C-alpha positions as MATLAB code, in Angstrom:
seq = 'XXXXXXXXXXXXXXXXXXXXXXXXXXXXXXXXXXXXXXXXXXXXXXXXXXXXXXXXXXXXXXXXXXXXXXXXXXXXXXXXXXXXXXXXXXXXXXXXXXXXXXXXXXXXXXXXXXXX';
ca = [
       0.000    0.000    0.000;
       0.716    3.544   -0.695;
       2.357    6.116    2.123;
       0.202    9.084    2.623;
       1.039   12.075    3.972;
      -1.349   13.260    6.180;
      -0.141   16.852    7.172;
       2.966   19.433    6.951;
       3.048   21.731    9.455;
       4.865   25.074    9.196;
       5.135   28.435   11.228;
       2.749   31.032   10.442;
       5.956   33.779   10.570;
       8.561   33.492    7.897;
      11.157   36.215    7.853;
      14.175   36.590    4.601;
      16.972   34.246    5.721;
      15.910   32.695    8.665;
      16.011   29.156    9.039;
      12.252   28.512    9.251;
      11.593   24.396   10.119;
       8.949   22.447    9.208;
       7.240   18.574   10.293;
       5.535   16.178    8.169;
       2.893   13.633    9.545;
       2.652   10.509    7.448;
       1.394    7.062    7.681;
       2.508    3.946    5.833;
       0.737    0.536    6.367;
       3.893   -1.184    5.149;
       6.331    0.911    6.891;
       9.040    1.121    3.813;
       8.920    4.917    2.883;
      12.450    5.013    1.603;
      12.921    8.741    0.210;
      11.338   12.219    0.499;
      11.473   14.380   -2.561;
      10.739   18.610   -2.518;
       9.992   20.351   -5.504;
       9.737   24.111   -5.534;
       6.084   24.933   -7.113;
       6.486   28.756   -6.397;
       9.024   30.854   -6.276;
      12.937   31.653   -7.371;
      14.982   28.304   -7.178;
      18.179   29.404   -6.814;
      16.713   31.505   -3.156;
      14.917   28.712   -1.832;
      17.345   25.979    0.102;
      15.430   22.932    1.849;
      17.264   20.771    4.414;
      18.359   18.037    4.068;
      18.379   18.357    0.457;
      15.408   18.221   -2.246;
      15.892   14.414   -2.196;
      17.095   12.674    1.045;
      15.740    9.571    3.207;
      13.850   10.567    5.716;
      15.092    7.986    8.420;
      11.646    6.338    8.893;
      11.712    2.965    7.292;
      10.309    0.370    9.206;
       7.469    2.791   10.971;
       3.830    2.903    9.899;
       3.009    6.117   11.619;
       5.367    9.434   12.432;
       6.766   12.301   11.503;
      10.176   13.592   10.485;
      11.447   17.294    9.879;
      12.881   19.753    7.510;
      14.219   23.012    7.239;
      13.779   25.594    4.594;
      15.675   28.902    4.129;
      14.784   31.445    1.657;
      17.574   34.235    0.994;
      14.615   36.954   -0.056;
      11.125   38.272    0.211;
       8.756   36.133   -1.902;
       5.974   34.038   -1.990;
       6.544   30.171   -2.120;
       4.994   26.565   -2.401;
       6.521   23.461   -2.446;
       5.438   20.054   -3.503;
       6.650   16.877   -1.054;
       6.855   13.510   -2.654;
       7.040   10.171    0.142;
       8.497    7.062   -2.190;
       8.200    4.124   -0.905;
      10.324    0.253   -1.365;
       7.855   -0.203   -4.092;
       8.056    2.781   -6.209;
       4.412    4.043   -4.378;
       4.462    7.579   -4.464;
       2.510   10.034   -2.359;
       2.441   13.454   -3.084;
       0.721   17.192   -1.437;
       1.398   21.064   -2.157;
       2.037   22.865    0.738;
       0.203   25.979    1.521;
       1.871   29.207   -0.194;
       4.092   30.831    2.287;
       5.510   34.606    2.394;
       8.940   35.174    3.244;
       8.940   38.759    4.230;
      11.386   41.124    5.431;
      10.604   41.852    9.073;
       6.672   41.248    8.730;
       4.342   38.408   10.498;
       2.776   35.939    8.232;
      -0.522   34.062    8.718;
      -0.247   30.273    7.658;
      -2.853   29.551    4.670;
      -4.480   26.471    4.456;
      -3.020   23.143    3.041;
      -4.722   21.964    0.033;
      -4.097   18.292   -1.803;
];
């Protein structure tokens, strides 16, 4: 069976170059996720830096249930989405968009709502 992702969490206040880190909830009835992917949706690419990497394993093989974390810096004020792929041992893919998020200079930022 598929992983699924069931929620990435993020602050609501993002400021310009400030390490701002992240969680994602999953659940995986055969407990083999194997790699996390992040694709940038929105935004400049060569300003947006996500830790540990756009494609990394996310230490949770063998779990059915949990969470792991990542961090994303952006160097300037923008607006941007991302796009988190879970791969499992089988090539089963889940996917979700995160919520747009504003990376501002100095200025408090309400969260917006996931959406699938």
């Amino acid at each position: 069976m598929p992983p699924e992702i069931a929620s990435i969490a993020f602050p609501g206040v993002v400021l310009a170059g400030v390490e701002a880190k992240g969680t994602i909830s999953f659940r995986d009835p055969d407990g083999d996720i194997g790699r996390a992917e992040f694709a940038i949706v929105e935004g400049d690419p060569a300003t947006i830096q996500v830790k540990p990497g756009p494609s990394f394993d996310p230490g949770v093989s063998g779990r059915t249930l949990g969470s792991f974390g990542f961090t994303v810096i952006v160097t300037k004020a923008q607006t941007v989405k991302l796009r988190l792929v879970l791969i499992d041992s089988a090539g089963s893919r889940a996917s979700r968009t995160s919520s747009r998020a504003r990376w501002s200079e100095g200025v408090s930022v309400a969260r917006l709502p996931m959406r699938d």
